[in-house]
Coordinates of C-alpha atoms in Angstrom, one line a residue:
Chain A
M169 CA -13.8 33.6 22.3
T170 CA -10.5 34.1 20.5
D171 CA -8.2 31.5 19.0
A172 CA -4.9 30.5 20.5
P173 CA -2.4 32.4 18.3
G174 CA -0.9 29.1 17.3
T175 CA -4.0 27.6 15.7
L176 CA -4.4 27.9 11.9
L177 CA -7.4 25.7 11.4
R178 CA -10.3 25.0 13.7
A179 CA -12.9 22.5 12.7
R180 CA -15.9 22.1 15.0
N181 CA -18.6 19.4 15.0
L182 CA -18.2 18.6 11.3
V183 CA -20.9 16.4 9.9
K184 CA -21.2 15.1 6.3
E185 CA -24.1 13.0 5.1
F186 CA -24.4 11.4 1.7
D187 CA -27.6 10.1 0.1
V188 CA -27.2 6.5 -0.8
R189 CA -29.5 4.1 -2.5
G190 CA -31.0 1.8 0.1
G191 CA -30.8 -2.0 -0.2
G192 CA -33.2 -4.0 -2.3
L193 CA -34.8 -3.3 -5.7
F194 CA -36.9 -0.4 -4.6
G195 CA -34.2 2.1 -4.2
R196 CA -35.3 3.4 -0.9
S197 CA -32.9 6.3 -0.2
A198 CA -30.9 6.4 3.0
R199 CA -28.5 8.8 4.6
L200 CA -24.9 7.7 5.2
R201 CA -23.1 9.7 7.8
A202 CA -19.5 9.7 6.6
V203 CA -18.3 12.3 9.0
D204 CA -19.9 12.4 12.4
D205 CA -19.2 15.3 14.8
V206 CA -15.5 15.7 14.0
S207 CA -13.6 18.5 15.7
L208 CA -9.9 19.1 15.2
D209 CA -7.3 21.8 15.3
V210 CA -4.2 22.2 13.1
R211 CA -1.6 24.5 14.6
R212 CA 0.8 26.6 12.7
G213 CA 3.8 24.7 11.4
E214 CA 2.7 21.3 12.7
T215 CA 1.6 18.2 11.0
L216 CA -1.6 16.7 12.2
A217 CA -2.0 13.2 10.9
L218 CA -5.6 11.9 10.5
V219 CA -5.4 8.1 10.5
G220 CA -7.9 5.3 10.1
E221 CA -9.0 2.4 8.0
S222 CA -10.9 2.6 4.7
G223 CA -14.3 4.1 5.0
C224 CA -13.6 5.8 8.3
G225 CA -14.3 9.3 6.9
K226 CA -10.7 10.7 6.9
S227 CA -10.6 11.7 3.3
T228 CA -14.1 13.2 3.4
T229 CA -13.0 15.2 6.4
A230 CA -10.0 16.5 4.4
R231 CA -12.3 17.4 1.5
L232 CA -14.6 19.3 3.8
I233 CA -11.7 21.3 5.2
A234 CA -10.4 22.1 1.7
R235 CA -14.0 23.1 0.8
L236 CA -14.0 20.6 -2.0
V237 CA -17.4 19.4 -0.7
D238 CA -20.0 21.2 1.4
T239 CA -20.6 20.3 5.0
T240 CA -23.9 19.1 6.3
A241 CA -23.2 20.8 9.6
G242 CA -20.4 22.2 11.7
T243 CA -17.9 25.1 11.3
I244 CA -14.5 25.4 9.8
E245 CA -12.3 28.4 10.7
F246 CA -9.1 29.0 8.8
D247 CA -6.7 31.8 9.8
G248 CA -9.6 33.5 11.6
R249 CA -12.1 33.3 8.7
E250 CA -15.2 31.2 8.4
V251 CA -14.4 28.9 5.5
Q252 CA -18.0 28.1 4.5
A253 CA -18.9 31.8 4.3
L254 CA -16.1 32.7 1.9
T255 CA -17.1 33.9 -1.5
G256 CA -15.5 35.7 -4.5
K257 CA -12.1 37.1 -3.8
D258 CA -11.8 35.6 -0.3
L259 CA -12.6 32.2 -1.5
H260 CA -10.0 32.7 -4.3
A261 CA -7.4 33.6 -1.6
F262 CA -8.4 30.5 0.5
R263 CA -7.8 28.3 -2.5
S264 CA -4.2 29.4 -2.7
E265 CA -3.7 29.2 1.1
V266 CA -4.8 25.6 1.3
Q267 CA -3.3 23.2 -1.3
V268 CA -4.0 19.5 -1.7
V269 CA -1.6 16.7 -2.7
F270 CA -3.5 13.6 -3.8
Q271 CA -2.6 9.9 -3.7
D272 CA -2.4 9.2 -7.4
P273 CA -0.1 11.8 -9.0
Y274 CA -1.0 10.7 -12.6
S275 CA -4.7 11.2 -12.2
S276 CA -4.3 14.5 -10.4
L277 CA -1.9 16.0 -13.0
N278 CA -3.2 16.9 -16.4
P279 CA -1.5 14.4 -18.8
K280 CA -1.6 16.9 -21.7
H281 CA 0.1 19.7 -19.8
T282 CA 3.8 20.2 -19.4
V283 CA 5.3 20.4 -15.9
E284 CA 5.7 24.1 -16.4
R285 CA 2.0 24.6 -17.2
I286 CA 1.0 22.3 -14.3
V287 CA 3.2 24.0 -11.7
T288 CA 2.3 27.5 -12.6
A289 CA -1.4 26.8 -13.0
P290 CA -2.3 27.8 -9.4
L291 CA -0.6 31.2 -10.1
V292 CA -2.4 31.7 -13.4
Y293 CA -5.7 30.7 -11.7
Q294 CA -4.9 33.3 -9.0
R295 CA -4.2 35.9 -11.8
R296 CA -0.9 36.5 -10.1
P297 CA 2.3 37.5 -11.9
I298 CA 4.9 34.7 -12.1
P299 CA 8.0 36.0 -10.4
G300 CA 11.0 35.8 -12.8
G301 CA 8.9 34.2 -15.6
A302 CA 7.3 30.8 -15.9
R303 CA 10.5 28.9 -17.0
A304 CA 12.7 30.2 -14.3
Y305 CA 10.0 29.9 -11.6
T306 CA 9.3 26.3 -12.6
G307 CA 13.0 25.4 -12.6
A308 CA 13.5 26.8 -9.1
L309 CA 10.5 24.9 -7.8
M310 CA 11.6 21.7 -9.4
E311 CA 15.0 22.0 -7.8
R312 CA 13.4 22.5 -4.5
V313 CA 11.5 19.2 -4.7
G314 CA 14.5 17.4 -6.1
L315 CA 13.7 17.3 -9.8
D316 CA 15.9 18.2 -12.8
P317 CA 14.8 21.8 -13.8
D318 CA 15.7 20.9 -17.4
H319 CA 12.7 18.6 -17.5
S320 CA 10.1 21.4 -17.2
T321 CA 8.8 20.9 -20.7
R322 CA 8.1 17.2 -20.1
F323 CA 4.7 15.6 -19.5
P324 CA 3.6 13.7 -16.4
A325 CA 3.8 10.3 -18.1
Q326 CA 7.5 10.8 -18.7
F327 CA 8.1 10.7 -14.9
S328 CA 8.1 7.8 -12.4
G329 CA 5.5 7.7 -9.7
G330 CA 7.8 9.3 -7.1
Q331 CA 8.8 12.0 -9.5
A332 CA 5.2 12.7 -10.5
Q333 CA 4.3 13.1 -6.8
R334 CA 7.1 15.6 -6.5
I335 CA 5.5 17.6 -9.3
G336 CA 2.2 17.5 -7.3
I337 CA 4.2 18.9 -4.3
A338 CA 5.9 21.5 -6.5
R339 CA 2.5 22.7 -7.7
A340 CA 1.2 22.9 -4.1
L341 CA 4.3 25.0 -3.1
A342 CA 3.9 27.4 -6.1
V343 CA 1.5 29.6 -4.3
A344 CA 3.3 29.5 -0.9
P345 CA 0.4 27.9 1.0
K346 CA -0.3 28.1 4.7
M347 CA -1.5 24.6 4.8
I348 CA -0.9 21.5 2.7
I349 CA -3.4 18.6 2.8
A350 CA -1.7 15.4 1.8
D351 CA -4.4 12.8 1.1
E352 CA -2.6 9.4 1.1
A353 CA 0.2 11.2 -0.8
V354 CA 2.8 8.5 -0.2
S355 CA 0.6 5.5 -0.1
A356 CA 1.0 4.3 -3.7
L357 CA 4.8 4.7 -3.8
D358 CA 7.4 2.0 -3.5
V359 CA 9.1 1.9 -0.1
S360 CA 12.4 3.6 -1.1
V361 CA 10.5 6.3 -3.1
Q362 CA 8.1 6.7 -0.2
A363 CA 11.0 7.4 2.1
Q364 CA 12.3 10.0 -0.2
V365 CA 9.0 11.8 -0.4
I366 CA 8.5 11.7 3.4
N367 CA 12.0 13.2 3.8
L368 CA 11.2 15.8 1.2
L369 CA 7.9 16.8 2.9
R370 CA 9.7 17.1 6.3
R371 CA 12.5 19.3 4.8
L372 CA 10.1 21.6 3.0
Q373 CA 8.0 22.0 6.0
D374 CA 11.1 23.0 8.0
E375 CA 12.0 25.5 5.3
E376 CA 8.6 27.0 4.5
G377 CA 6.8 26.6 7.8
F378 CA 3.5 25.5 6.4
S379 CA 1.0 23.4 8.4
C380 CA 0.2 20.0 7.1
L381 CA -2.9 17.8 7.4
F382 CA -1.6 14.4 6.6
I383 CA -4.3 11.8 5.8
A384 CA -3.0 8.2 5.9
H385 CA -3.8 4.7 6.8
D386 CA -0.2 3.6 7.3
L387 CA 0.7 4.1 11.0
A388 CA 4.4 3.5 10.5
V389 CA 4.5 6.3 8.0
V390 CA 2.4 8.6 10.2
R391 CA 4.8 8.1 13.1
Q392 CA 7.7 9.4 10.9
I393 CA 5.9 12.6 10.0
A394 CA 3.3 13.6 12.5
T395 CA 3.5 16.1 15.3
R396 CA 0.1 15.1 16.5
V397 CA -2.3 12.3 15.6
A398 CA -6.1 12.0 15.3
V399 CA -7.5 8.5 15.0
M400 CA -10.8 8.1 13.1
N401 CA -13.2 5.2 13.2
G402 CA -16.7 5.1 11.8
G403 CA -16.8 8.8 11.0
R404 CA -15.7 9.9 14.4
I405 CA -12.4 10.9 16.0
V406 CA -11.8 8.3 18.7
E407 CA -8.5 9.7 20.0
T408 CA -6.3 12.8 19.5
G409 CA -2.9 13.4 21.0
D410 CA 0.8 14.1 20.6
R411 CA 2.4 11.5 18.4
D412 CA 4.4 9.8 21.2
Q413 CA 1.4 9.7 23.5
V414 CA -0.8 8.0 20.8
F415 CA 1.8 5.5 19.7
D416 CA 3.3 4.8 23.2
T417 CA 0.2 5.0 25.5
P418 CA -2.9 4.8 23.3
K419 CA -6.0 5.4 25.3
D420 CA -8.8 4.2 23.0
P421 CA -9.3 0.5 22.4
Y422 CA -9.6 1.0 18.7
T423 CA -6.2 2.8 18.5
R424 CA -4.7 -0.1 20.5
K425 CA -6.3 -2.6 18.1
L426 CA -5.0 -0.7 15.1
L427 CA -1.4 -0.5 16.5
A428 CA -1.4 -4.1 17.4
A429 CA -2.3 -5.1 13.9
V430 CA 0.7 -3.3 12.2
P431 CA 3.1 -5.9 10.9
R432 CA 6.6 -5.5 12.5
I433 CA 10.1 -6.5 11.7
R434 CA 11.4 -8.1 14.9
P435 CA 13.2 -5.5 17.0
E436 CA 15.9 -8.0 17.9
W437 CA 16.5 -8.5 14.1
D438 CA 16.8 -4.8 13.6
A439 CA 19.2 -4.5 16.5
A440 CA 21.4 -7.3 15.2
R441 CA 21.3 -5.7 11.7
R442 CA 22.6 -2.4 13.2
R443 CA 25.4 -4.2 15.0
N444 CA 26.4 -6.1 11.9
E445 CA 26.2 -2.8 9.9
A446 CA 28.4 -1.0 12.3
A447 CA 30.9 -3.9 12.3
R448 CA 30.9 -3.9 8.5
R449 CA 31.6 -0.2 8.3
A450 CA 34.4 -0.5 10.8
R451 CA 35.9 -3.3 8.7
E452 CA 35.6 -1.2 5.6
Q453 CA 37.4 1.7 7.2
E454 CA 40.2 -0.5 8.4
D455 CA 40.6 -1.9 4.9
A456 CA 40.6 1.6 3.5
Q457 CA 43.3 2.8 5.9
R458 CA 45.5 -0.2 5.2
Chain B
M158 CA 16.2 -34.1 5.1
S159 CA 13.3 -32.1 3.9
E160 CA 11.9 -32.8 0.4
A161 CA 12.0 -30.2 -2.3
L162 CA 8.5 -29.1 -3.3
L163 CA 9.6 -26.5 -5.9
R164 CA 12.9 -26.2 -7.6
V165 CA 13.3 -23.4 -10.2
R166 CA 16.5 -23.1 -12.2
G167 CA 17.5 -20.3 -14.7
L168 CA 13.9 -19.1 -15.0
T169 CA 13.9 -16.3 -17.6
V170 CA 10.8 -14.4 -18.8
A171 CA 11.0 -12.1 -21.8
F172 CA 8.7 -9.8 -23.7
P173 CA 9.3 -8.7 -27.3
T174 CA 10.1 -5.0 -27.5
A175 CA 11.1 -2.7 -30.3
S176 CA 14.7 -3.2 -29.3
G177 CA 14.7 -7.0 -29.1
P178 CA 13.4 -9.2 -26.2
G179 CA 13.2 -7.5 -22.9
E180 CA 13.8 -9.8 -19.9
V181 CA 11.6 -9.1 -16.9
V182 CA 12.9 -12.1 -15.0
K183 CA 16.5 -13.0 -15.5
A184 CA 18.0 -16.5 -14.8
L185 CA 16.2 -16.9 -11.5
D186 CA 16.8 -19.8 -9.1
L187 CA 14.3 -20.6 -6.3
D188 CA 13.9 -23.4 -3.9
L189 CA 11.0 -24.3 -1.6
D190 CA 10.8 -27.3 0.7
R191 CA 7.6 -29.2 1.3
G192 CA 5.7 -27.2 3.9
G193 CA 8.1 -24.3 3.8
S194 CA 7.4 -20.7 3.1
L195 CA 9.2 -18.5 0.7
G196 CA 8.9 -14.7 0.5
I197 CA 9.6 -13.0 -2.8
V198 CA 10.2 -9.3 -2.1
G199 CA 10.7 -6.4 -4.5
E200 CA 9.5 -3.0 -5.5
S201 CA 7.3 -2.4 -8.6
G202 CA 8.9 -3.7 -11.8
S203 CA 11.1 -6.1 -9.9
G204 CA 9.6 -9.1 -11.8
K205 CA 8.1 -10.8 -8.6
S206 CA 4.6 -11.1 -10.0
M207 CA 5.9 -12.3 -13.4
T208 CA 7.8 -15.0 -11.5
S209 CA 4.6 -16.4 -10.0
L210 CA 2.7 -16.2 -13.3
A211 CA 5.6 -18.1 -15.0
I212 CA 5.4 -20.9 -12.4
M213 CA 1.6 -21.1 -12.8
G214 CA 2.0 -21.1 -16.6
L215 CA -0.2 -18.0 -16.8
L216 CA 2.1 -15.5 -18.5
P217 CA 0.4 -12.9 -20.7
K218 CA 0.4 -13.4 -24.4
G219 CA 3.7 -12.7 -26.1
A220 CA 5.8 -13.6 -23.1
T221 CA 8.4 -16.3 -23.5
R222 CA 9.6 -18.5 -20.6
S223 CA 12.8 -20.5 -20.4
G224 CA 14.5 -22.5 -17.7
S225 CA 13.4 -25.3 -15.5
I226 CA 10.5 -25.4 -13.0
E227 CA 10.4 -28.7 -11.1
F228 CA 7.3 -29.1 -8.9
A229 CA 7.2 -32.3 -6.7
G230 CA 9.5 -34.0 -9.2
T231 CA 7.5 -33.0 -12.3
E232 CA 9.0 -30.7 -14.8
L233 CA 6.2 -28.1 -15.4
T234 CA 7.7 -26.5 -18.5
A235 CA 7.5 -29.9 -20.3
L236 CA 3.7 -30.3 -19.6
R237 CA 1.1 -29.8 -22.2
E238 CA -1.6 -27.2 -21.4
R239 CA -4.1 -30.0 -20.5
A240 CA -1.7 -31.6 -18.0
M241 CA -0.7 -28.1 -16.6
R242 CA -4.4 -27.3 -16.1
A243 CA -4.6 -30.4 -13.8
V244 CA -1.7 -29.1 -11.7
R245 CA -3.0 -25.5 -11.6
G246 CA -5.7 -24.9 -9.1
D247 CA -5.5 -28.5 -8.0
R248 CA -2.0 -28.9 -6.6
I249 CA -0.8 -25.3 -7.0
A250 CA -3.3 -22.6 -6.1
M251 CA -3.0 -18.9 -6.4
V252 CA -4.5 -16.0 -4.3
F253 CA -4.4 -12.6 -5.9
Q254 CA -4.4 -9.1 -4.6
D255 CA -7.8 -8.0 -5.7
P256 CA -10.5 -10.6 -4.8
L257 CA -13.3 -8.6 -6.4
S258 CA -11.8 -8.9 -9.9
S259 CA -11.0 -12.6 -9.3
L260 CA -14.7 -13.4 -8.4
N261 CA -17.5 -13.3 -10.9
P262 CA -20.1 -10.8 -9.7
Y263 CA -23.0 -12.7 -11.4
Y264 CA -22.7 -15.9 -9.4
T265 CA -23.0 -16.7 -5.7
V266 CA -19.7 -17.4 -4.0
G267 CA -20.9 -20.9 -3.2
T268 CA -21.5 -21.6 -6.9
Q269 CA -18.0 -20.4 -7.7
I270 CA -16.3 -22.5 -5.1
A271 CA -18.3 -25.5 -6.1
E272 CA -17.7 -25.0 -9.8
A273 CA -13.9 -24.7 -9.2
Y274 CA -14.0 -27.9 -7.1
Q275 CA -16.1 -29.8 -9.7
A276 CA -13.7 -28.7 -12.5
H277 CA -10.9 -30.5 -10.7
R278 CA -12.7 -33.5 -9.2
R279 CA -14.5 -35.7 -11.7
G280 CA -17.8 -37.3 -10.8
V281 CA -18.6 -35.0 -7.9
T282 CA -22.3 -34.1 -7.6
R283 CA -23.5 -30.6 -7.1
R284 CA -24.7 -31.4 -3.7
Q285 CA -21.3 -32.8 -2.7
A286 CA -19.5 -29.7 -4.2
R287 CA -21.8 -27.5 -2.2
R288 CA -21.0 -29.3 1.0
V289 CA -17.3 -28.8 0.2
A290 CA -17.9 -25.1 -0.4
I291 CA -19.6 -24.7 2.9
A292 CA -16.8 -26.6 4.7
A293 CA -14.1 -24.5 3.0
M294 CA -15.9 -21.3 4.1
E295 CA -16.2 -22.6 7.6
R296 CA -12.5 -23.4 7.6
V297 CA -11.6 -19.8 6.8
H298 CA -13.9 -18.7 9.6
I299 CA -16.7 -17.1 7.6
E300 CA -19.5 -17.1 10.1
D301 CA -22.9 -18.6 9.2
A302 CA -21.3 -20.3 6.1
A303 CA -24.4 -22.3 5.3
R304 CA -26.3 -19.1 4.6
R305 CA -23.4 -17.0 3.3
V306 CA -22.7 -19.6 0.6
D307 CA -25.7 -18.2 -1.3
H308 CA -24.5 -14.6 -1.2
Y309 CA -22.9 -12.7 -4.1
P310 CA -19.3 -11.3 -4.0
H311 CA -20.6 -7.7 -3.5
Q312 CA -22.3 -8.7 -0.3
F313 CA -18.9 -9.5 1.3
S314 CA -16.4 -6.9 2.6
G315 CA -12.8 -6.9 1.1
G316 CA -11.4 -9.1 3.9
M317 CA -14.3 -11.5 3.6
R318 CA -13.9 -11.7 -0.2
Q319 CA -10.2 -12.6 0.3
R320 CA -11.4 -15.3 2.7
V321 CA -13.7 -16.6 0.0
M322 CA -10.8 -16.7 -2.4
I323 CA -8.7 -18.6 0.1
A324 CA -11.6 -20.9 0.7
M325 CA -11.7 -21.6 -3.0
T326 CA -8.0 -22.5 -3.2
L327 CA -8.3 -24.6 0.0
S328 CA -11.2 -26.7 -1.3
M329 CA -8.7 -28.4 -3.6
E330 CA -6.2 -29.1 -0.8
P331 CA -3.2 -27.7 -2.8
E332 CA 0.4 -28.6 -2.0
L333 CA 1.5 -25.1 -2.8
I334 CA -0.2 -21.8 -2.4
I335 CA 1.1 -18.8 -4.3
A336 CA -0.2 -15.6 -2.7
D337 CA 0.5 -12.4 -4.8
E338 CA 0.1 -9.3 -2.6
P339 CA -2.8 -11.0 -0.8
T340 CA -3.2 -8.3 1.8
T341 CA -2.1 -5.2 0.0
A342 CA -5.6 -3.9 -0.7
L343 CA -6.8 -4.7 2.8
D344 CA -7.0 -2.6 6.0
V345 CA -4.3 -3.3 8.5
T346 CA -6.6 -5.1 11.0
V347 CA -8.0 -7.3 8.2
Q348 CA -4.5 -7.9 6.9
A349 CA -3.5 -9.3 10.3
Q350 CA -6.5 -11.7 10.2
I351 CA -5.7 -12.9 6.7
L352 CA -2.0 -13.5 7.6
D353 CA -3.0 -15.4 10.7
L354 CA -5.4 -17.5 8.6
L355 CA -2.7 -18.4 6.0
A356 CA -0.4 -19.4 8.9
E357 CA -3.1 -21.6 10.4
I358 CA -3.9 -23.3 7.1
R359 CA -0.2 -24.0 6.5
A360 CA 0.0 -25.6 9.9
D361 CA -3.1 -27.7 9.3
T362 CA -2.6 -28.8 5.8
G363 CA 1.2 -28.8 5.4
A364 CA 0.9 -26.7 2.2
G365 CA 4.0 -24.8 1.0
L366 CA 3.6 -21.0 0.6
I367 CA 5.1 -18.5 -1.8
L368 CA 4.3 -15.0 -0.6
I369 CA 4.9 -12.2 -3.1
T370 CA 4.9 -8.8 -1.6
H371 CA 6.5 -5.3 -1.5
D372 CA 6.0 -5.2 2.3
L373 CA 9.1 -6.2 4.2
A374 CA 7.4 -6.2 7.6
V375 CA 4.7 -8.6 6.3
V376 CA 7.3 -10.9 4.8
S377 CA 9.4 -10.9 8.0
E378 CA 6.4 -12.3 9.9
V379 CA 5.4 -15.0 7.3
A380 CA 8.4 -16.4 5.4
D381 CA 11.3 -18.7 6.6
R382 CA 13.2 -18.0 3.4
I383 CA 13.4 -14.8 1.4
V384 CA 14.4 -13.8 -2.1
V385 CA 15.0 -10.1 -2.9
M386 CA 14.4 -9.1 -6.5
R387 CA 15.1 -6.0 -8.5
D388 CA 14.6 -5.3 -12.2
G389 CA 14.2 -9.0 -12.8
D390 CA 17.4 -10.0 -11.0
L391 CA 17.7 -12.0 -7.9
V392 CA 19.6 -9.6 -5.6
E393 CA 20.0 -11.8 -2.6
S394 CA 18.4 -14.9 -1.0
G395 CA 18.7 -16.6 2.4
T396 CA 16.8 -17.4 5.6
A397 CA 14.5 -14.6 6.8
E398 CA 16.7 -14.1 9.9
R399 CA 19.9 -13.8 7.8
I400 CA 18.4 -11.3 5.3
F401 CA 16.9 -9.2 8.2
T402 CA 19.9 -9.3 10.5
D403 CA 22.8 -9.4 8.0
P404 CA 21.8 -8.2 4.6
R405 CA 24.8 -8.5 2.2
E406 CA 23.7 -6.5 -0.8
P407 CA 23.6 -2.7 -0.8
Y408 CA 20.1 -2.8 -2.3
T409 CA 18.7 -5.0 0.5
R410 CA 20.3 -2.8 3.1
M411 CA 18.8 0.3 1.5
L412 CA 15.3 -1.4 1.4
L413 CA 15.5 -2.3 5.0
E414 CA 16.6 1.2 6.0
A415 CA 13.8 2.8 4.0
V416 CA 11.0 0.9 5.8
P417 CA 9.3 3.3 8.3
R418 CA 9.2 1.4 11.6
I419 CA 6.3 1.7 14.1
D420 CA 8.6 1.0 17.1
D421 CA 12.0 2.3 16.1
E422 CA 13.9 5.6 16.3
I423 CA 12.5 8.4 14.2
G424 CA 15.1 10.0 11.9
L425 CA 15.8 10.6 8.3
L426 CA 14.9 7.6 6.4
R427 CA 17.8 6.3 4.4
T428 CA 16.8 6.0 0.8
T429 CA 19.9 5.2 -1.3
A430 CA 23.3 4.2 0.1
G431 CA 25.0 7.3 1.6
E432 CA 22.4 9.7 0.3
A433 CA 19.5 10.8 2.5
E434 CA 17.4 12.3 -0.2
S435 CA 17.6 12.4 -3.9

């Protein structure tokens, strides 16, 4: 069986179990099945969003795929190679092809390292030469993610949350990955900053063509960024489909429940606001011409 | 004419910094009618939580407060700590974001609700307080309340813990509930349940509500009046419908444009006026 040429990542029947202390004083051990028979594909250049509520197994699934934790069962194939079987040089290469951007930029960036050291770390780890030197390379990356290249000698604490998350994205881009796993990467950001980072991720994906596995709990955010959506509940994927199919005609009762619970600004208010906004702009233009 | 429950004038909160006092809330005016609901919206650092702590008289050490806070005809800023303590929890109750850090892990939830109740109601027996605790838990739809009353906080899920917190505030039958990001840490399905619960309680008890949140969609569903804050300043205030249909300030317009919608066109999210990405 061969892969469709468009598929970058194929995960089949993933299972992850954790040992947990059982209830009571006697510490009976039990197995918690955090990920239960999960299969998913990420195609080249697309964003697959994995959504669900806390404890549904979405982050664990992302960690399995990035090989940050070992699977209990199942197979992961990335670009034609069996991920669990990778060792030595091949594993090293995989580590640069798949990059992870985490939720909390401050805890995922070393506070004692400058931006330059953070952003070039993946290249140093890969023992690759830094094209054009560290300073110039960092500057160019910072520009691409909308940061001031003159700030390359600053430390993470000197940046705001949104800026720090851009550093995390710059670090991920440094090794030109084939796939970025964004694990709640915009969840902790203020709404206006969140919008900037979403726009940035969309633009970079257009330019670079990487695939993205976007882990999130916020359905409105997911709708802005996903090509396809997989909904998880209780360790399982309950529904997968194209974005519009999942949002407009959800099949699974859990997906429907999730969508119904999202708070909404009344559509008639939004429509009225747009009318008022258009009228205001027209007035302003008239005034300017006068 | 509806009666004023809360009238705040010129509220300023400042912290001492190396370069003189730094104001985190600047000359803020707020009005809430009896039974009304007011949403205070802002991004991080806007001063929205400091505003609620100032009203409650719970500001952190070192903070100074000036201005007037009139609650049901009483000037709160003139009250001594003992008198303020009688208002706080009894007539004004607060629900915080993180119920786990507001509950003591060593005591059962029933003990904690009963203790809070006894602290405000003199001469109440433990048995009576326990009955009040069970009734309050039933009112927030915690099933099997008579048994759950003897459980510890860790035995409840996040949403259930927030219900316990709301039960605790309800047992005192407050006239004003201040909820500071009450659903931010909760899953979306649980958030919907808690928001429904708050609405139901307001309808039943006639309590006024101040909802402090960063989430514009949430506030649009809950509040009749809205105050938008930024860097300690009041940017804009008005009825929810006016703010959402005809925002006058550029910052409010930008905030509304930046909210990703679940049921709207998908395009570039506007982030700052005229600039798609910065």
